Coordinates of C-alpha atoms and ligand atoms in Angstrom, one line a residue:
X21 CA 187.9 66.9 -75.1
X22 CA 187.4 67.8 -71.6
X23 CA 187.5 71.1 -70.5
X24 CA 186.8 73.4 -67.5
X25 CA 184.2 75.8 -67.4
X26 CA 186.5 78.2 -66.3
X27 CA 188.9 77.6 -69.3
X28 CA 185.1 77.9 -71.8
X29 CA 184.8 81.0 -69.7
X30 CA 188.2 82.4 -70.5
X31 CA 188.1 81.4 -74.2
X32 CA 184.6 83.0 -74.6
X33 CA 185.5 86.1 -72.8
X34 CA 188.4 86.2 -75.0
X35 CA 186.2 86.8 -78.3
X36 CA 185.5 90.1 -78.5
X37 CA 181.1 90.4 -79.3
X38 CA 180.7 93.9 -78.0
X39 CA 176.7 94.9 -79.6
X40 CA 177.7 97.3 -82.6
X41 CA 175.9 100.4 -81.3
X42 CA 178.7 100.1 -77.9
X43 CA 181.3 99.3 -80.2
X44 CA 184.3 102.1 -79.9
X45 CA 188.1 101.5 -80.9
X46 CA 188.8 99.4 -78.4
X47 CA 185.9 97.2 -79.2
X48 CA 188.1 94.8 -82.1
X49 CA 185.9 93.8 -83.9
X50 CA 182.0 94.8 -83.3
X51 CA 179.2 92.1 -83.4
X52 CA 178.7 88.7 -82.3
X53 CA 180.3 87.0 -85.8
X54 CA 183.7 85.4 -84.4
X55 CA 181.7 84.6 -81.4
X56 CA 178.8 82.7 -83.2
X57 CA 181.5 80.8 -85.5
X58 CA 183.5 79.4 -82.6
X59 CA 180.4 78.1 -80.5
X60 CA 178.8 76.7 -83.8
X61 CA 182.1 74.9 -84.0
X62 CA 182.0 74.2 -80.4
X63 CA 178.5 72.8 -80.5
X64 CA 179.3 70.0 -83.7
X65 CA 182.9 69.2 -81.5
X66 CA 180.2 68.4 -78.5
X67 CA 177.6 66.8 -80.8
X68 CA 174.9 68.3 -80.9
X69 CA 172.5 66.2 -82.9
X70 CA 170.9 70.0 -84.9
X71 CA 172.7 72.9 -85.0
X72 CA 170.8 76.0 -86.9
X73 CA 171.9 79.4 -87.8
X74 CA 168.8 81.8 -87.5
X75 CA 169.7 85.1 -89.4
X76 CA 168.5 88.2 -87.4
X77 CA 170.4 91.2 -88.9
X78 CA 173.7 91.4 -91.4
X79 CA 176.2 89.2 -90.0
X80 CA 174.5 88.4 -86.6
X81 CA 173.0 85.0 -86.6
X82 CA 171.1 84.1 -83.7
X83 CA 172.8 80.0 -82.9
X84 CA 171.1 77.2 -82.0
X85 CA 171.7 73.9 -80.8
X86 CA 170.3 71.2 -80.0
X87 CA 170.6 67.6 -78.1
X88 CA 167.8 65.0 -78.5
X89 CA 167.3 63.1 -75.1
X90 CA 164.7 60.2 -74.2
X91 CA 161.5 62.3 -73.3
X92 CA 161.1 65.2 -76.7
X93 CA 160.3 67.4 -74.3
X94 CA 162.6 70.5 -74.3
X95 CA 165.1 72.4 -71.5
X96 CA 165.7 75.7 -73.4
X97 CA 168.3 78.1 -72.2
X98 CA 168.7 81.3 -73.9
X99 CA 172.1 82.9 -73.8
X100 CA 173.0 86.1 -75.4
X101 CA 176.7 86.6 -76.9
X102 CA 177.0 90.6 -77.3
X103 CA 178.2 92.4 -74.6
X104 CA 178.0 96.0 -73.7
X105 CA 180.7 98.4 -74.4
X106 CA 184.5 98.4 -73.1
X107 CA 185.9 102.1 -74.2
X108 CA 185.6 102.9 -70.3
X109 CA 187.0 99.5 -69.1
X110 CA 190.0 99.7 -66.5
X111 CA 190.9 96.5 -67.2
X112 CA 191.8 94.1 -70.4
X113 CA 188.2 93.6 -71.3
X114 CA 189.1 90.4 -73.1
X115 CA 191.7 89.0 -71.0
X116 CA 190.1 86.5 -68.9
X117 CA 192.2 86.7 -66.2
X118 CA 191.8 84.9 -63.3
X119 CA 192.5 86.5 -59.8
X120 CA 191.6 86.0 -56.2
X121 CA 188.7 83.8 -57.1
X122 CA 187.2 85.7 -59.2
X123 CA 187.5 86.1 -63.4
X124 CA 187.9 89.2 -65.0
X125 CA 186.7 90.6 -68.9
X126 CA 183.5 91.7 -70.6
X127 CA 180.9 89.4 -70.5
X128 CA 182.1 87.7 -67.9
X129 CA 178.7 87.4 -65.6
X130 CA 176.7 89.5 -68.4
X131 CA 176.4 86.2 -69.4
X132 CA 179.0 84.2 -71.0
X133 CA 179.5 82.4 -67.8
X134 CA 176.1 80.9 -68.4
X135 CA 177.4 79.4 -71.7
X136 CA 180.7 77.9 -70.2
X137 CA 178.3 76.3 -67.7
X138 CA 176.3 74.9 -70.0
X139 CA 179.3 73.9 -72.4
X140 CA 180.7 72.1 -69.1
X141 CA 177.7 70.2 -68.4
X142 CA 177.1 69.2 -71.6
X143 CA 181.2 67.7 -72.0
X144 CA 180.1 66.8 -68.8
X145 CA 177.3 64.4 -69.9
X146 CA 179.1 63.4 -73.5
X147 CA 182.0 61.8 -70.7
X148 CA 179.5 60.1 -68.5
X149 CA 178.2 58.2 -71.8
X150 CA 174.6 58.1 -70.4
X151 CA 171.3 59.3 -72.2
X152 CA 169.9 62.6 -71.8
X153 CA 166.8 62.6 -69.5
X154 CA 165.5 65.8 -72.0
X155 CA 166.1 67.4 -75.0
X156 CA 168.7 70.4 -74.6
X157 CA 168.5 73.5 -76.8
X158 CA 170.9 76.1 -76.1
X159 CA 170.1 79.5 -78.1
X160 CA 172.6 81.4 -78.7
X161 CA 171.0 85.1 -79.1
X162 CA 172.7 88.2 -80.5
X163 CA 171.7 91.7 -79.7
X164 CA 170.2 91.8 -76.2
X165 CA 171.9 94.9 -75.0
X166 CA 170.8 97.0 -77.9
X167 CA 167.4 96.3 -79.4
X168 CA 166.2 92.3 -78.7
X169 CA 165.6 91.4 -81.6
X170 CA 167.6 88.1 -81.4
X171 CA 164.8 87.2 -78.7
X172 CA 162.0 87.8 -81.1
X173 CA 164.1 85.7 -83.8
X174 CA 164.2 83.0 -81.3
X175 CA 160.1 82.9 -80.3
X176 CA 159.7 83.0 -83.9
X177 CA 161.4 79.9 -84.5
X178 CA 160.2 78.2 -81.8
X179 CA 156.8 79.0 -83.3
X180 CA 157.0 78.1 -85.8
X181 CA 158.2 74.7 -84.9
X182 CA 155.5 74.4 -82.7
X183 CA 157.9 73.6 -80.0
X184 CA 156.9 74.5 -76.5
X185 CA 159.7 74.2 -74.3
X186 CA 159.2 72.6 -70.5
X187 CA 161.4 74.8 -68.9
X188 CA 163.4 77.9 -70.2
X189 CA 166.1 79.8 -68.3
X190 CA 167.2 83.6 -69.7
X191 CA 170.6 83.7 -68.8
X192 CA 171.4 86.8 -67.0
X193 CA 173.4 87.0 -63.5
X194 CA 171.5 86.9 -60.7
X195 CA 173.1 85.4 -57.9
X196 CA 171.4 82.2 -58.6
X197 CA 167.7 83.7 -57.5
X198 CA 165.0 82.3 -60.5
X199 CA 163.9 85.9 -61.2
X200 CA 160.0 85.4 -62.0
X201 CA 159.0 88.8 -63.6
X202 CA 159.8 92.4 -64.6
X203 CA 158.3 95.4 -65.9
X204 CA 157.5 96.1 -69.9
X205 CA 158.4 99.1 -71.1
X206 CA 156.5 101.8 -73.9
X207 CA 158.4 104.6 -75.1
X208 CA 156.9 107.3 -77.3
X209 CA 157.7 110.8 -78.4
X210 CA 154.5 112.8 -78.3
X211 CA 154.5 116.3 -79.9
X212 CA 152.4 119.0 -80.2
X213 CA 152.3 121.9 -83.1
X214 CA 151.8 125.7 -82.6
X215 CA 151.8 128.3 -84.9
X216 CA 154.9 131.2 -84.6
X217 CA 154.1 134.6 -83.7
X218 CA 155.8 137.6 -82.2
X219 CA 155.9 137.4 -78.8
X220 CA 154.8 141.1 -78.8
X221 CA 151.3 139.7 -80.2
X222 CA 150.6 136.2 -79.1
X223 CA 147.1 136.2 -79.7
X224 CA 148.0 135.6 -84.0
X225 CA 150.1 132.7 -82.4
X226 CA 149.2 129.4 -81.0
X227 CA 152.0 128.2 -78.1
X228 CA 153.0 124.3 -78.2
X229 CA 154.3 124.7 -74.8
X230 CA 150.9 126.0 -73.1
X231 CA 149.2 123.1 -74.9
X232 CA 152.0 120.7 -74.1
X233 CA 151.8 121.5 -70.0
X234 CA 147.9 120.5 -70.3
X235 CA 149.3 116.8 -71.5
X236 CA 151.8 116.9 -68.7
X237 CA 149.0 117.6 -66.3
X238 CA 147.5 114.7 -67.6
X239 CA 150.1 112.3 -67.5
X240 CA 151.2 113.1 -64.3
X241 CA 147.5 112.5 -63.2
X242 CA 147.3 109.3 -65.6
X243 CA 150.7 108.1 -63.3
X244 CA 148.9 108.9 -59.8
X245 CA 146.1 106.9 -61.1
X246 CA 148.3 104.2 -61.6
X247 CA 149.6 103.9 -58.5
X248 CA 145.6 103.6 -57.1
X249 CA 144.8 100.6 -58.7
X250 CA 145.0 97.2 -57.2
X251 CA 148.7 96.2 -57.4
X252 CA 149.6 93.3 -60.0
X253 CA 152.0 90.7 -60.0
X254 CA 154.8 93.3 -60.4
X255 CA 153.1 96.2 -58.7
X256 CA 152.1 99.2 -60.6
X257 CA 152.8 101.0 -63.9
X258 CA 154.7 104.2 -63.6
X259 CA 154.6 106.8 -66.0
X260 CA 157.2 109.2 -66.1
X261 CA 157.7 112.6 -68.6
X262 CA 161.1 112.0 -68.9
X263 CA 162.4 114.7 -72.0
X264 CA 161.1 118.1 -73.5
X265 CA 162.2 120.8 -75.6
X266 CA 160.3 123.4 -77.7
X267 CA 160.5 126.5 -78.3
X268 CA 162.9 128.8 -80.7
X269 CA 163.8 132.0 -79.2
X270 CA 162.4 134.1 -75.9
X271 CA 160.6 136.6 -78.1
X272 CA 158.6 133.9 -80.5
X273 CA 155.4 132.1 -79.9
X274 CA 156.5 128.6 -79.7
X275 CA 155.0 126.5 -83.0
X276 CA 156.5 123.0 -81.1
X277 CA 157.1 121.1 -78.0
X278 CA 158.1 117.6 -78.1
X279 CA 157.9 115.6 -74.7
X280 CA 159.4 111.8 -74.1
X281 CA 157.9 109.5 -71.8
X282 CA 159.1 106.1 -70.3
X283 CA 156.0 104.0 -69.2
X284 CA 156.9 100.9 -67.2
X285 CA 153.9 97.7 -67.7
X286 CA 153.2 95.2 -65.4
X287 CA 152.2 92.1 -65.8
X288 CA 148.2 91.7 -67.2
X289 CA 148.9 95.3 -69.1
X290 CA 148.8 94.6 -73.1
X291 CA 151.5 97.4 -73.8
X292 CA 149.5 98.3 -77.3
X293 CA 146.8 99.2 -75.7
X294 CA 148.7 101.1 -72.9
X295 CA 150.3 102.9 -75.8
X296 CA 146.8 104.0 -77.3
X297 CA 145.7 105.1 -73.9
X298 CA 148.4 107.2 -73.4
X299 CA 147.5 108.6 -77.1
X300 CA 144.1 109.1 -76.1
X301 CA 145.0 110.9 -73.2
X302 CA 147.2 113.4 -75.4
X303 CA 144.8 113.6 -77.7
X304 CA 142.3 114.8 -74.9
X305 CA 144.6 117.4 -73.1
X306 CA 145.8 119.4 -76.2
X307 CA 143.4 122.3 -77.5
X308 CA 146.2 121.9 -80.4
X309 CA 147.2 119.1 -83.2
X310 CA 148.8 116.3 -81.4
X311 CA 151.4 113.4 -83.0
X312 CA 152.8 110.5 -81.5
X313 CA 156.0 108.6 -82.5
X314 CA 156.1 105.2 -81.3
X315 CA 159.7 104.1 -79.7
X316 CA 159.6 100.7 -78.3
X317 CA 156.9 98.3 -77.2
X318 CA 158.1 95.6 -74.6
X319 CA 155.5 93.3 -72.8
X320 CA 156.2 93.1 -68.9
X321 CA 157.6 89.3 -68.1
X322 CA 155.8 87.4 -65.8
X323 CA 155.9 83.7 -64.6
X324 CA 153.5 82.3 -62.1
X325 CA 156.5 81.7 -59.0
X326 CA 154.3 79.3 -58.2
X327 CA 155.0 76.7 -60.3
X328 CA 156.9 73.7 -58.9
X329 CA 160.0 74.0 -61.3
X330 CA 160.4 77.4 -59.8
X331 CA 160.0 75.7 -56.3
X332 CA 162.9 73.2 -57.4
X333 CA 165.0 76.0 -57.9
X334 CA 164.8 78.0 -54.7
X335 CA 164.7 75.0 -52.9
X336 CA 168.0 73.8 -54.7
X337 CA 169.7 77.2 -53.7
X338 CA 168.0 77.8 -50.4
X339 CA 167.2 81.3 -51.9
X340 CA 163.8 83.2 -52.5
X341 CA 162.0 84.0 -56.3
X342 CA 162.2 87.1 -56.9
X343 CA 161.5 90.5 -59.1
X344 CA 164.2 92.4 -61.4
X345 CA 163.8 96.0 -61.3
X346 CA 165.9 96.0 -65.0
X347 CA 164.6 94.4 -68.5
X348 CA 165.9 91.0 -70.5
X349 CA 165.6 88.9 -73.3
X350 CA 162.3 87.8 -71.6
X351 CA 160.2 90.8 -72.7
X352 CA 160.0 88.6 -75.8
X353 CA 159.2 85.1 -73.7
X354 CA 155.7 85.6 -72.5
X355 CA 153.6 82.5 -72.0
X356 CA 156.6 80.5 -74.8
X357 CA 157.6 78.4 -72.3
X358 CA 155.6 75.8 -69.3
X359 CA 158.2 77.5 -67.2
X360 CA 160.3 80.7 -67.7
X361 CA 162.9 82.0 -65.5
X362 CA 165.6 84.6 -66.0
X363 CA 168.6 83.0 -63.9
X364 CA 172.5 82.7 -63.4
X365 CA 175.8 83.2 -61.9
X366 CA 177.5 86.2 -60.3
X367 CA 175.3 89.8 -59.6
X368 CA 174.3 92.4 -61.8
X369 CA 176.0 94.6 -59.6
X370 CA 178.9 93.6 -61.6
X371 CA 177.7 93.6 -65.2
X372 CA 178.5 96.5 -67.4
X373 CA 181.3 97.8 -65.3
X374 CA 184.7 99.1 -65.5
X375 CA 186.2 96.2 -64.6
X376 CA 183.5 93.7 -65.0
X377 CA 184.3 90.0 -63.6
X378 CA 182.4 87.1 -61.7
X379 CA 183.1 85.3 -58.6
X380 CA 184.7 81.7 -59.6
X381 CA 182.6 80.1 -56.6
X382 CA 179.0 81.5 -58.3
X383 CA 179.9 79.4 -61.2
X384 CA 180.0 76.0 -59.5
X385 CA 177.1 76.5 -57.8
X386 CA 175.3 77.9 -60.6
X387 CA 176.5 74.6 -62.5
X388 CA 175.7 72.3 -59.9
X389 CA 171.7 73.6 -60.7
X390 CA 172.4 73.2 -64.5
X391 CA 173.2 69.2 -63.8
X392 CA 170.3 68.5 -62.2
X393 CA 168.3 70.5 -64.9
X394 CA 170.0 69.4 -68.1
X395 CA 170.9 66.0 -67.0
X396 CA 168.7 65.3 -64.1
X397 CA 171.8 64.8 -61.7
X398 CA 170.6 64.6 -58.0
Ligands
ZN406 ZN1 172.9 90.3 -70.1

């Protein structure tokens, strides 16, 4: 078998994996399923020497492969198969079409082109009949544009394997620049309770949204705080009062005010902590009862850019290290890996789009890093 890694990128793009919570009509059929069975069959036609199915939620198995080489130590790359949505698309989102150098479909540089690659270089390798320098794992992940849990299905594994892979690239398009960090992310819902009372009296009533604007004093103080403290590896946290309602007519005390609010963590912030903080601060404003409702907790990713396998990339590409101002799979990947990068073909400027495609050029060169990483090509 020897095929193209545009021809892997056409037949992946041709699977429909849209994440079920994007999944409208024109999605076929939602979830990463069809996709997971024909790279699990893919993987045993290039033999891989393991291949695992790692169950993460009803019908969306995380996929994993691996390759044994002559040093057990391990090149991870973590792929994810679900795309975004395609209702809005202006173009057959699972055509693979190929036009004026450039490849066309969902999923096509948010990141199924980082599969084909990999796919390539590993036919690559199986045709050259030589030994692996390094064992290969490729992990297929589901659901990274909805809630990441095939990331934290995948750290669990590794885990508890005890494996602790040498380098580690998240696959996500990046114009070839090794992105070394990004923000962490805590979302809660913080609500405070009144009691109801005739407008024409408000003294027999206790008003939510009074109480509530002394917590968004504080928050907004809490972000200008933020922003005075030594910067980090990512530069500061921001904290941003980003929802409200309350209330339930113009001539009633308010009982409730709900508020949401989108803090961003860098890198040395433990977000659990920031998260009781934030409570505390709440808690502290509010001469009324205060209750907060968790969202999401995300750890900001951070990679020291100094290490030399980040060096080996820049150096390969002539390009700098750099910092992503949107989240990935590597919320989940702190300190897992010796090395951890977030890296691959084509821009994000183009994932998620009406008529998402990559660049055919972006591939090779993207692939010509993969050789030298997975087989130690020169
Ligand atoms: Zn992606």
């Amino acid at each position: 078998m020897q095929t193209s890694m545009l021809t892997w990128l056409q037949r992946l793009v041709q699977i429909p994996s849209v994440t079920p919570n994007h999944a409208g009509p024109k999605a076929l059929t939602p979830g990463e399923a069809a996709m997971g069975t024909y790279v699990a069959r893919v993987f045993q036609d290039l033999e891989a020497d393991e291949l695992v199915y790692d169950p993460v939620l009803p019908k969306r198995d995380n996929v994993y492969a691996i390759w044994y080489g002559q040093s057990p130590e391990v090149c991870l790359l973590d792929v994810h198969m679900d795309t975004v949505g395609v209702e809005q698309m202006t173009i057959d989102p699972f055509g693979g079409e190929i036009r004026d150098g450039k490849l066309y479909g969902r999923g096509a540089v948010d990141t199924k082109a980082s599969l084909a690659i990999a796919l390539g270089v590993i036919e690559e390798h199986l045709a050259s009949g030589k030994m692996l320098p390094y064992t290969i794992m490729i992990a297929a992940t589901v659901d990274e544009e909805e809630g990441g849990l095939g990331a934290l299905a995948l750290t669990k594994w590794l885990k508890q394997r005890q494996w602790r892979p040498r380098t580690m690239v998240v696959a996500e398009p990046t114009l070839c620049q090794p992105v070394y960090g990004h923000k962490g992310l805590v979302r809660q819902f913080i609500s405070v309770h009144g009691v109801a009372a005739h407008t024409a009296q408000p003294h027999l009533g206790q008003n939510a949204i009074a109480a509530m604007s002394h917590i968004i004093s504080a928050l907004v103080a809490e972000h200008e705080r933020l922003q005075h403290l030594p910067p980090a590896g990512l530069g500061h946290g921001t904290l941003t009062v980003s929802l409200i309602d309350g209330g339930r007519g113009m001539n009633i005390v308010p009982d409730h005010c709900r508020i949401g609010i989108d803090r961003r963590v860098v890198d040395g912030e433990d977000v659990a902590q920031v998260a009781a903080d934030i409570e505390a601060i709440c808690y502290a404003a509010s001469p009324l009862p205060v209750t907060v409702e968790q969202v999401i907790h995300a750890n900001a990713f951070f990679q020291d850019p100094t290490h030399p396998w980040v060096s080996e990339i820049t150096q390969y590409h002539a390009n700098e290290a750099t910092i992503a101002p949107y989240g990935t799979n590597a919320y989940a990947y702190t300190d897992l890996a010796d090395c951890c990068v977030v890296y691959g073909p084509g821009s994000i400027a183009q994932a998620h789009t009406a008529d998402e495609w990559i660049e055919v050029a972006e591939i090779e060169r993207a692939a010509g890093f993969y050789r030298k990483w997975l087989l130690g090509a020169e």
